[in-house]
Short mmCIF file of C-alpha atoms in Angstrom, two decimals:
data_model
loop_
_atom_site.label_atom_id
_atom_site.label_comp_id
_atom_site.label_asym_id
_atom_site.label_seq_id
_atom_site.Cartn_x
_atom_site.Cartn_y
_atom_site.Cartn_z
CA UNK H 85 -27.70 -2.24 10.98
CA UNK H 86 -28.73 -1.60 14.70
CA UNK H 87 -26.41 -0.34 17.13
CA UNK H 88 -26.23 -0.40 20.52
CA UNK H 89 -23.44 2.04 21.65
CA UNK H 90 -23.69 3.81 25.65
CA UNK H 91 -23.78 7.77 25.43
CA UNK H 92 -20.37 7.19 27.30
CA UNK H 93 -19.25 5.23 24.54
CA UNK H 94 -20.45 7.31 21.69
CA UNK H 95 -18.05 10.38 23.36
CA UNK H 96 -15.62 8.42 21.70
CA UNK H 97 -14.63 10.05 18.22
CA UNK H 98 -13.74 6.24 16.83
CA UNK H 99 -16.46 4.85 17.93
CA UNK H 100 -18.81 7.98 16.50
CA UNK H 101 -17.18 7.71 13.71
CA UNK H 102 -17.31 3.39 13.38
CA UNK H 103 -21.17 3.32 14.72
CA UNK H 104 -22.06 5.76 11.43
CA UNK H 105 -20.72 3.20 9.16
CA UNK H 106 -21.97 0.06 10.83
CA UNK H 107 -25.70 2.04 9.96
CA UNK H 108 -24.95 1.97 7.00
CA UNK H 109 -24.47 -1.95 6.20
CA UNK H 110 -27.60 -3.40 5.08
CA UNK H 111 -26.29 -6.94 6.04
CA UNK H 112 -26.87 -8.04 2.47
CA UNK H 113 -23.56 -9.94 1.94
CA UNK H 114 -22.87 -8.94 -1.64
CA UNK H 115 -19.09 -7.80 -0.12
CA UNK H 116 -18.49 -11.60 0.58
CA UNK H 117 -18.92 -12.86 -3.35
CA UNK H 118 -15.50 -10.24 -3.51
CA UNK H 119 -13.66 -11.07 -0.80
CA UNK H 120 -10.57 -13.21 -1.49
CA UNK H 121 -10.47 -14.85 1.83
CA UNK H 122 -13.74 -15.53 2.00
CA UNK H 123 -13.25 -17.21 -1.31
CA UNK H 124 -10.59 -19.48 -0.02
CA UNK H 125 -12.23 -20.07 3.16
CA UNK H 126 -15.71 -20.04 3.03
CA UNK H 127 -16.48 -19.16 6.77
CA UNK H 128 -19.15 -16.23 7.16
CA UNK H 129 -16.21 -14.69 10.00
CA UNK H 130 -13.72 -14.50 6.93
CA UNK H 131 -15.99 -12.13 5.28
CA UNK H 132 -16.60 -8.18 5.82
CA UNK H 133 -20.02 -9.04 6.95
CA UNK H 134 -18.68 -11.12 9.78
CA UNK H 135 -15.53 -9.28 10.38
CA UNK H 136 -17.97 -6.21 10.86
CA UNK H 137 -20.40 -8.20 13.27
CA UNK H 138 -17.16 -9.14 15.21
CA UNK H 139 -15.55 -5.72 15.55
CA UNK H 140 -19.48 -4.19 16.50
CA UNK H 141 -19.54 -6.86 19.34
CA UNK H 142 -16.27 -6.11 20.91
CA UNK H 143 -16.67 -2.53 20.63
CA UNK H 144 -20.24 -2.36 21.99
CA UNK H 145 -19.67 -4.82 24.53
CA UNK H 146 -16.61 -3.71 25.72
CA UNK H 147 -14.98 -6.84 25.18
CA UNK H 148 -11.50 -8.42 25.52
CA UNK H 149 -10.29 -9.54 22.25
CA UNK H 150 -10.54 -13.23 21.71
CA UNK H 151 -8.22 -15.61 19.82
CA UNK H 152 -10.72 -16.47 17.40
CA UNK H 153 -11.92 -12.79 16.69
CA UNK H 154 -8.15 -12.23 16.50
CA UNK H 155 -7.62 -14.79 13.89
CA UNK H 156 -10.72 -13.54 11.49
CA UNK H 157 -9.59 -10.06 11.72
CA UNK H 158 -6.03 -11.21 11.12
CA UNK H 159 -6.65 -12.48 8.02
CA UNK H 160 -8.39 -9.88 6.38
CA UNK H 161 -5.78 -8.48 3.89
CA UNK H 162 -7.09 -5.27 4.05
CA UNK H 163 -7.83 -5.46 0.27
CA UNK H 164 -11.06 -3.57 -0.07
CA UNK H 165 -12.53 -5.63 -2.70
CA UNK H 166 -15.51 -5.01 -0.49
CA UNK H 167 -15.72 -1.46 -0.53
CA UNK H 168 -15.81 -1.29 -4.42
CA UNK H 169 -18.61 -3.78 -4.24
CA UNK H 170 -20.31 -2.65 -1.75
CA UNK H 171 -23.77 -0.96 -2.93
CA UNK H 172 -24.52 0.90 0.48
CA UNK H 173 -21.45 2.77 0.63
CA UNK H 174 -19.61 0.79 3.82
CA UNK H 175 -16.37 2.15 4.70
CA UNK H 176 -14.97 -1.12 5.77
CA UNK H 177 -11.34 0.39 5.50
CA UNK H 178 -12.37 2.70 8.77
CA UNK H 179 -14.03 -0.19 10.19
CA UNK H 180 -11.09 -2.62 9.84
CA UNK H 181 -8.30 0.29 11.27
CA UNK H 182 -10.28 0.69 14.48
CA UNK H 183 -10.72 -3.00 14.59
CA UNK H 184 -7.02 -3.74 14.58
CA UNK H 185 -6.32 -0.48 17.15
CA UNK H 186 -8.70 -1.33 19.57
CA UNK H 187 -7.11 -5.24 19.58
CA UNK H 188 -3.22 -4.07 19.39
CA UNK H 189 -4.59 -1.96 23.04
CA UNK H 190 -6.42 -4.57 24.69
CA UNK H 191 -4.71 -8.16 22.98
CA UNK H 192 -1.82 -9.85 24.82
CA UNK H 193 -0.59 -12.10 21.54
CA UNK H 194 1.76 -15.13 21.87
CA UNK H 195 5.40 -14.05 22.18
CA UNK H 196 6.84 -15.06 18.81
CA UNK H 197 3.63 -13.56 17.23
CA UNK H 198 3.74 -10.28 18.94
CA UNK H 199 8.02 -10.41 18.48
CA UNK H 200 7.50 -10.41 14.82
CA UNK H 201 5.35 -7.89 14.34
CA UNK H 202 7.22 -5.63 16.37
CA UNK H 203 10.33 -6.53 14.47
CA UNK H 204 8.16 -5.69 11.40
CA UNK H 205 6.94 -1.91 12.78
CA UNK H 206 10.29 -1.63 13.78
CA UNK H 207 12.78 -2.73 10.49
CA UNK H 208 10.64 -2.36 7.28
CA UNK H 209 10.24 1.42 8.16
CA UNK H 210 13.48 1.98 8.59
CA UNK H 211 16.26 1.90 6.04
CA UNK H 212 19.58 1.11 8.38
CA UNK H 213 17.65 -1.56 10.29
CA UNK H 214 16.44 -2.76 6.85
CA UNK H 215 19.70 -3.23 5.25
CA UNK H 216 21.34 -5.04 8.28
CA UNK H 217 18.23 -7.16 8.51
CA UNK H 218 19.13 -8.21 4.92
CA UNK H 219 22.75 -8.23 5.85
CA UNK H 220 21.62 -11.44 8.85
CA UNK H 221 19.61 -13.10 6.35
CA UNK H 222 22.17 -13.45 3.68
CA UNK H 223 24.08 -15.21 6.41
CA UNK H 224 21.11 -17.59 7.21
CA UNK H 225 19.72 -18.35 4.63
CA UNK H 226 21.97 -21.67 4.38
CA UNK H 227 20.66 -22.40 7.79
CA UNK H 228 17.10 -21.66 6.90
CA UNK H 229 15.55 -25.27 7.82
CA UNK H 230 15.98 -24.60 11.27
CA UNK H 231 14.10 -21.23 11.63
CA UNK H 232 9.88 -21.65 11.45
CA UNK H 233 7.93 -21.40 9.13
CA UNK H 234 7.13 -17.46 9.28
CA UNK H 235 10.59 -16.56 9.41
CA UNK H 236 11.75 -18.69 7.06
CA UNK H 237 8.95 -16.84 4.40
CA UNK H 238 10.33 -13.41 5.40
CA UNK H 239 13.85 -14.67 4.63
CA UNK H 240 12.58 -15.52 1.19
CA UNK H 241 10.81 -12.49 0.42
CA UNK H 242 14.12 -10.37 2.00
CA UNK H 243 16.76 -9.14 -0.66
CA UNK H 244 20.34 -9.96 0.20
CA UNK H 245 21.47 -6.85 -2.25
CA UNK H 246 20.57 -4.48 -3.65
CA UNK H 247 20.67 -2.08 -6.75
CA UNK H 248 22.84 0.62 -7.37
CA UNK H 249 21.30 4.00 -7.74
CA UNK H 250 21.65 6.16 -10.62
CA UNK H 251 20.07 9.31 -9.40
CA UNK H 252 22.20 11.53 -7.13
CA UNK H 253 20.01 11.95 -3.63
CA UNK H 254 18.77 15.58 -3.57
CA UNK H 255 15.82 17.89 -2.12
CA UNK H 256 15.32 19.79 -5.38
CA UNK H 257 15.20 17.76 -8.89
CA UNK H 258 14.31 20.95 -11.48
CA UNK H 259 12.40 21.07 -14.07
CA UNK H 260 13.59 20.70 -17.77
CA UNK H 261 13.46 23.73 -19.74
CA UNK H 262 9.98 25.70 -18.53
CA UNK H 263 8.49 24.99 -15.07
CA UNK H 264 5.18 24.24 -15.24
CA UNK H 265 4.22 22.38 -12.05
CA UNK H 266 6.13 21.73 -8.68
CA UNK H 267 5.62 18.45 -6.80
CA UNK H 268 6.70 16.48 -3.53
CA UNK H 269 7.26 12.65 -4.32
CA UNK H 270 7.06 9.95 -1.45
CA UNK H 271 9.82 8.27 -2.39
CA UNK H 272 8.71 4.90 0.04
CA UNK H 273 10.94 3.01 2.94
CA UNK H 274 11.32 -0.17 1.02
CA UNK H 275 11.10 0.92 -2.53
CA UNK H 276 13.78 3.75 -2.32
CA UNK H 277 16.42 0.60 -1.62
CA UNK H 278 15.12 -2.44 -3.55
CA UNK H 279 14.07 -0.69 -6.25
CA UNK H 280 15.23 2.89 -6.92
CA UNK H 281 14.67 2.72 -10.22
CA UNK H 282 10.89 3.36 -9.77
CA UNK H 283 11.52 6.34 -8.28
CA UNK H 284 14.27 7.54 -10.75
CA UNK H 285 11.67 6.76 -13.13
CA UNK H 286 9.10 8.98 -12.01
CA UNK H 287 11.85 11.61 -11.50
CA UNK H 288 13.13 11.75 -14.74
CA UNK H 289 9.74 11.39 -16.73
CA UNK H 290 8.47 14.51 -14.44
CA UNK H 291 11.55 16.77 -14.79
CA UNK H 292 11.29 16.16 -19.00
CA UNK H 293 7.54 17.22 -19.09
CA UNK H 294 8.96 20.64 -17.20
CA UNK H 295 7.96 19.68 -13.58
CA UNK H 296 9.76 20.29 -10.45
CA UNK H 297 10.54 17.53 -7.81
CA UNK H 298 10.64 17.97 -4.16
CA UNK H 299 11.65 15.03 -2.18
CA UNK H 300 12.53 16.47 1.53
CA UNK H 301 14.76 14.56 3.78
CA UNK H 302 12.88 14.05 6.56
CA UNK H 303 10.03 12.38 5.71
CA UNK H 304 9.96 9.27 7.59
CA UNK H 305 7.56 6.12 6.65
CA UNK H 306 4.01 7.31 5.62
CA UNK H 307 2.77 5.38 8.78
CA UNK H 308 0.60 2.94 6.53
CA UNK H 309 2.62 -0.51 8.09
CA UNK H 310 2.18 0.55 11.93
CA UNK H 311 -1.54 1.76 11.26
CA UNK H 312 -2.77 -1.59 9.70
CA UNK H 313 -0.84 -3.46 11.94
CA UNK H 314 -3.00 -1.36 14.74
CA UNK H 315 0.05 0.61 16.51
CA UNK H 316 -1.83 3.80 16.76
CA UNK H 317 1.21 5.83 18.63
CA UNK H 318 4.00 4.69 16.05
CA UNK H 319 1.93 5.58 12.77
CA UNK H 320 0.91 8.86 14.21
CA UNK H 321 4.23 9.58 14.65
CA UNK H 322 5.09 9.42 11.00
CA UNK H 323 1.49 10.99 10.32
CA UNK H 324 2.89 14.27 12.20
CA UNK H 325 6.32 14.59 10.99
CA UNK H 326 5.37 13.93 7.25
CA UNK H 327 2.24 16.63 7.64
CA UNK H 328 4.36 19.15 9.55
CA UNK H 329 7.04 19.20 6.92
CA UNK H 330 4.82 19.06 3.43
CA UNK H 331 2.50 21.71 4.79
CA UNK H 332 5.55 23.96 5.38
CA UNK H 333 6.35 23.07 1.99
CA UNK H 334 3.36 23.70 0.74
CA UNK H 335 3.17 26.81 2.84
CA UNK H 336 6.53 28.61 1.37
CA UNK H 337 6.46 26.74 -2.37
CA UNK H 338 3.12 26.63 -3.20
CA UNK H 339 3.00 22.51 -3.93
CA UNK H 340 0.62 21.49 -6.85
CA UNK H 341 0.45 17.90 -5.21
CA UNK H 342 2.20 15.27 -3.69
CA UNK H 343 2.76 12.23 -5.81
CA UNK H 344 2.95 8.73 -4.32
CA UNK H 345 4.07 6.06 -6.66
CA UNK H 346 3.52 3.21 -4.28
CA UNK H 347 -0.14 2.89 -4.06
CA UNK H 348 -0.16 1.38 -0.07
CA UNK H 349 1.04 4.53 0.88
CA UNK H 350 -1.00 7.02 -1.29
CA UNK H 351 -4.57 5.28 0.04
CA UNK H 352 -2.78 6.14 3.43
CA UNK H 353 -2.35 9.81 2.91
CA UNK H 354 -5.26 10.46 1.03
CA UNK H 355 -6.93 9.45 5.09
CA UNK H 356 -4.58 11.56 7.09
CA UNK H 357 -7.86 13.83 6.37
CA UNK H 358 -10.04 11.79 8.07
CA UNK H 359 -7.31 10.24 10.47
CA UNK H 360 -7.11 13.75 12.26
CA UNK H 361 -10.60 14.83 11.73
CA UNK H 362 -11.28 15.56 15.50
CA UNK H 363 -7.24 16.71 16.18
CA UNK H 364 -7.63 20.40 16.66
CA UNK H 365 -3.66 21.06 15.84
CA UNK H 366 -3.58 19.05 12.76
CA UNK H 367 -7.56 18.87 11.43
CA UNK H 368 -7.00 21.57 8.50
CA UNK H 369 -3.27 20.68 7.85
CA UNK H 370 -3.99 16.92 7.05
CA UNK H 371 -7.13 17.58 5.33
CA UNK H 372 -5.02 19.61 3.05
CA UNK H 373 -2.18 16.98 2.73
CA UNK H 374 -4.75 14.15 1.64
CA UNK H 375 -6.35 16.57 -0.98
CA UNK H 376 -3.42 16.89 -2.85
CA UNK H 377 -2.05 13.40 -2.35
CA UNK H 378 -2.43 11.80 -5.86
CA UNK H 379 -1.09 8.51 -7.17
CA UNK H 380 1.54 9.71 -9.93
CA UNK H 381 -0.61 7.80 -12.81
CA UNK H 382 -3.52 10.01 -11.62
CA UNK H 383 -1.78 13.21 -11.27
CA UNK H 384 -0.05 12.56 -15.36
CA UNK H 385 -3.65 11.45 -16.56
CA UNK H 386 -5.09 14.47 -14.95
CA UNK H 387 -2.29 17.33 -15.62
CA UNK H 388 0.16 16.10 -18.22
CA UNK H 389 0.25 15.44 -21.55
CA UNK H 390 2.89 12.96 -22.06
CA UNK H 391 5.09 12.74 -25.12
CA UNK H 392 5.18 9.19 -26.30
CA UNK H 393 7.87 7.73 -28.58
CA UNK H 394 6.98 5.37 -30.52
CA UNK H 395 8.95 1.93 -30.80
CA UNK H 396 8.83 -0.19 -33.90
CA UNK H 397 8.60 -3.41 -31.55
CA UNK H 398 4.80 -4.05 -29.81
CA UNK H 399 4.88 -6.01 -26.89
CA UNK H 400 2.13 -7.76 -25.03
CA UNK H 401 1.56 -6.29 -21.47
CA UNK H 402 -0.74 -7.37 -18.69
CA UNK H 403 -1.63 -4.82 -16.27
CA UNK H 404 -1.87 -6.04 -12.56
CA UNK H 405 -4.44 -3.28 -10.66
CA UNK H 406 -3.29 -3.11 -7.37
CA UNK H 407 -5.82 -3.40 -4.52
CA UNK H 408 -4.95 0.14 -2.89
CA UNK H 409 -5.20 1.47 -6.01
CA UNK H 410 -8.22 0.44 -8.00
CA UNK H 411 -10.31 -0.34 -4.22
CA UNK H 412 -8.42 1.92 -1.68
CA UNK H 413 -8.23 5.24 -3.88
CA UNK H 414 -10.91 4.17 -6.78
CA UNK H 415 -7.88 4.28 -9.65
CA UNK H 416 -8.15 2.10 -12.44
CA UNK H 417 -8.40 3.45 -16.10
CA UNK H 418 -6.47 5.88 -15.71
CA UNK H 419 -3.24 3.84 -15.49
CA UNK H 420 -4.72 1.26 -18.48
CA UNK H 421 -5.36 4.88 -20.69
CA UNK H 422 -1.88 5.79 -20.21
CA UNK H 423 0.30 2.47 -20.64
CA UNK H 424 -2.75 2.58 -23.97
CA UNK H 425 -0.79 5.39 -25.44
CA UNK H 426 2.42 3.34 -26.20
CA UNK H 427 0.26 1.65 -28.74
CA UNK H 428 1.09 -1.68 -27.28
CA UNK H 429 -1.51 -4.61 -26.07
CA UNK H 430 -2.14 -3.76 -22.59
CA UNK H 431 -4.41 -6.74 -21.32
CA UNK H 432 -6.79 -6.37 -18.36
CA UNK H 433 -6.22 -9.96 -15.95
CA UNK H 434 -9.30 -12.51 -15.60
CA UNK H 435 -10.38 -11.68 -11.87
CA UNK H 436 -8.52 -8.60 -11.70
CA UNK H 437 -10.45 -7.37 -8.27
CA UNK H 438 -8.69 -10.19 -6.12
CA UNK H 439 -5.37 -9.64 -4.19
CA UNK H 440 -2.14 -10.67 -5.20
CA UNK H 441 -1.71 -11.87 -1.39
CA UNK H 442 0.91 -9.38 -0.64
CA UNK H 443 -1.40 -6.69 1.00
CA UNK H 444 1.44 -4.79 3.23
CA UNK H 445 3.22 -7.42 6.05
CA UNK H 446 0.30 -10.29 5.13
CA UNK H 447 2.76 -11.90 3.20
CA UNK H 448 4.50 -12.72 6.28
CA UNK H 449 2.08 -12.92 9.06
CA UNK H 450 -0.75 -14.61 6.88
CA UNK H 451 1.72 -16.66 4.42
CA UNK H 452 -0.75 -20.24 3.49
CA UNK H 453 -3.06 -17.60 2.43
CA UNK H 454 -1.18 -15.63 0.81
CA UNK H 455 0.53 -18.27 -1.24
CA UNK H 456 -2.74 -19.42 -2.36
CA UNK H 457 -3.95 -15.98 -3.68
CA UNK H 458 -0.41 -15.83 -5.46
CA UNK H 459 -0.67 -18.72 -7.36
CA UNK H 460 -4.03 -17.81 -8.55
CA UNK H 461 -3.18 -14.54 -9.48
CA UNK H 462 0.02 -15.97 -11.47
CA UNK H 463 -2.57 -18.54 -12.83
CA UNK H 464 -5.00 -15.42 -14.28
CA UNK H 465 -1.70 -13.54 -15.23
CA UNK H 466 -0.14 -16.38 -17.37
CA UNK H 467 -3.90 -17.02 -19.01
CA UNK H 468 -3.23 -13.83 -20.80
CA UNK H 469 0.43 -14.99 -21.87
CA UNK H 470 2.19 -11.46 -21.60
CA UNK H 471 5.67 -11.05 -22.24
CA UNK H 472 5.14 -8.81 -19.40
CA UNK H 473 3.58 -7.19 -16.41
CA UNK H 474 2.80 -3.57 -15.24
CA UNK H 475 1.65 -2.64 -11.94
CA UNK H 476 1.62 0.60 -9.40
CA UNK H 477 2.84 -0.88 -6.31
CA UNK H 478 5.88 -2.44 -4.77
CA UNK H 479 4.46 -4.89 -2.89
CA UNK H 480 2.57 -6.55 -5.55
CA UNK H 481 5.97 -6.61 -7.63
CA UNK H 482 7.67 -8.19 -4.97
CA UNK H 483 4.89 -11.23 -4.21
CA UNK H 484 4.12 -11.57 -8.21
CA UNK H 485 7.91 -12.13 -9.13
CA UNK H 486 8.08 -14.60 -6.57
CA UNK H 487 5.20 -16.76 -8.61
CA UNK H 488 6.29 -16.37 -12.40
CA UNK H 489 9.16 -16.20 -14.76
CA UNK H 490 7.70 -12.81 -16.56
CA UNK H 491 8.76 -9.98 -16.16
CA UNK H 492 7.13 -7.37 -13.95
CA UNK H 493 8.03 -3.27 -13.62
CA UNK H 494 5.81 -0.49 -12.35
CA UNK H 495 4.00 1.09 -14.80
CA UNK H 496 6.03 4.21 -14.46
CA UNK H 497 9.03 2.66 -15.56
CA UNK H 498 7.69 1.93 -19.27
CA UNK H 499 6.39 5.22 -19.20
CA UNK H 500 9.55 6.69 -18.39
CA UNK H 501 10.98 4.39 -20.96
CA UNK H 502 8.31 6.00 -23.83
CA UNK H 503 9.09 9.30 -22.75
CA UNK H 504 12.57 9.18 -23.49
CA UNK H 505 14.07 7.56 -20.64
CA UNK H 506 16.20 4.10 -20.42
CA UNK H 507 15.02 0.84 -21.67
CA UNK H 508 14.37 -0.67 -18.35
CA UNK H 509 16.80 -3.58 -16.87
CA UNK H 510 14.06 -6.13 -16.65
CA UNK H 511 13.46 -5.96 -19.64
CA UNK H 512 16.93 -6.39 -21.84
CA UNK H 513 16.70 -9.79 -23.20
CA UNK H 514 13.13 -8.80 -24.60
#
């Protein structure tokens, strides 16, 4: 592709960095036969290909956001179908960020759109705003008719309670019997409170295989909502904090890696590397973060050997590959390997590639679309009949068990549960 960036321009370590990947697309459109909303929509500007013409325009041109370039780059879920299918190597996840930056700086959006995604940077992050949030829409949601339409989705997809925890909160979990490894674990914003026992899980299955967990108490959101909703100054602000504190760690402990369990937030961290490539205070220290950021089914697949108990019962279990995982960090057997070992059926899902429709806050801001990937996705899902589903991320747990009856965990949790853990809840009248 031809670009036409100024010198001036080109000083610019985004747009350096954005014109070296737009040289790289070879316009040939094979990203679009991936793309979900493409799929749905069939307009060339709901494609990468588009998208990418449409970001290369403003950017070159200087240009003022419009409403309809808004809208297309909106609706991109941020999926990355097209990256795994791309064949000339287009980093489309770069080009998308600095899309969505360079519109959050120079896009004046309607007042009820631009109030609810600042209520979104603002609440989902953080745990006390989260929990009253969920306090206001338990007392609502019998008034729910008279909110729109947007609100009233995010009032459905909002927990009005929520589980009780079973682990006591700590810094240091140790190690039973010898230490082989020591690891941080993101713990997530959300996760930690809807669903602890993900985390708990991966605690527990660590500790028995004799490795240490570090889970400090300052690490704030892993900046992944505020960066794909394009508020550059609010992720960075998690960026630094979470950096400064596991490179000290890292520093005085000598950390093996740093597990993420929710796979949004692991593609995020594995790019604080090439977020801060051009930051002179924080170049080396974030490079180092993202190398040993690993998703926890990678880091057990790569450094583990996990001892499997077997069950007299087989079950049938489709396995849901999350978009951030098998496009954003290029993870996908090794999760289907491990879940192989508990000698159960473990099912791949017809059109596995395409997006639940959760992808982050989409759910909410992009809802008709997302509601129409869900129900295909349940559709594929219940093709395999399962008496179950296993996944790596939270987000896809939360949009899928809004669509079907069957059960769905995070694959850590029946690995816990084969490693000598509890039988999880979900699962008790199987």
């Amino acid at each position: 592709m031809q670009t036409n960036f100024s010198n001036t321009q080109l000083k610019d370590k985004d747009n350096q960095s954005t014109e070296k990947i737009f040289k790289k697309c070879v316009h040939c459109g094979m990203c679009n036969a991936t793309c979900p909303t493409y799929g749905i929509l069939g307009d060339e500007l709901d494609g990468p290909r588009g998208r990418i013409y449409l970001i290369k325009d403003m950017l070159e041109n200087n240009k003022k956001p419009s409403e309809k370039v808004v809208k297309h780059i909106d609706r991109c879920l941020s999926c990355y179908s097209c990256m795994t299918t791309c064949p000339a190597g287009v980093n489309y996840m770069h080009v998308i960020d600095h899309g969505r930056k360079y519109i959050e700086k120079n896009y004046e959006r309607p007042f009820f759109d631009k109030l609810l995604r600042n209520f979104l940077s603002v609440t989902l992050p953080n745990v006390s705003y989260f929990k009253f949030a969920s306090y206001l829409v338990k007392i609502g949601k019998p008034f729910n008719f008279l909110f729109p339409r947007k609100i009233k989705n995010m009032m459905s997809l909002m927990p009005t309670s929520f589980p009780k925890k079973t682990l006591k909160s700590q810094e240091i979990y140790r190690a039973k019997g010898k230490k082989i490894a020591k690891v941080a674990l993101l713990t997530g914003c959300v996760q930690k409170e809807i669903s602890p026992q993900i985390n708990e899980s991966t605690i527990r299955l660590l500790n028995r295989h004799g490795v240490e967990v570090v889970v400090p108490k300052k690490i704030r959101c892993c900046g992944s909502l505020n960066h794909h909703l394009g508020k550059d100054e609010e992720a960075h602000f998690d960026f630094t904090n979470n950096i400064d504190i596991w490179y000290e760690e890292h520093k005085k402990g000598n950390l093996d890696a740093i597990l993420s369990n929710t796979s949004g937030c692991g593609t995020t961290l594995k790019d604080y590397g090439f977020i801060f490539r051009d930051d002179k205070d924080y170049k080396d220290k974030a490079k180092t973060i993202s190398t040993l950021t690993k998703d926890v089914t990678e880091y057990l697949s790569e450094s583990l050997k996990l001892n499997i108990k077997k069950k007299n019962k087989k079950y049938k279990i489709a396995y849901h590959s999350a978009c951030s995982m098998q496009h954003g960090q290029n993870i996908h057997s090794q999760p289907l390997n491990l879940l192989s070992k508990t000698e159960n059926e473990i099912m791949e899902i017809p059109q596995g590639h395409l997006c639940c429709g959760s992808a982050g806050t989409y759910n909410i801001l992009q809802s008709e679309i997302a509601t129409k990937l869900l129900k295909d996705k349940v559709k594929n899902i219940e093709s395999t009949n399962p008496q179950m589903i296993s996944t790596g991320n939270i987000g896809c747990i939360t949009q899928i068990s809004n669509g079907t009856n069957i059960p769905i965990l995070h694959t850590i949790e029946l690995l816990d549960w084969y490693t000598g853990g509890p039988k999880p809840k979900i699962l008790e009248r199987i």
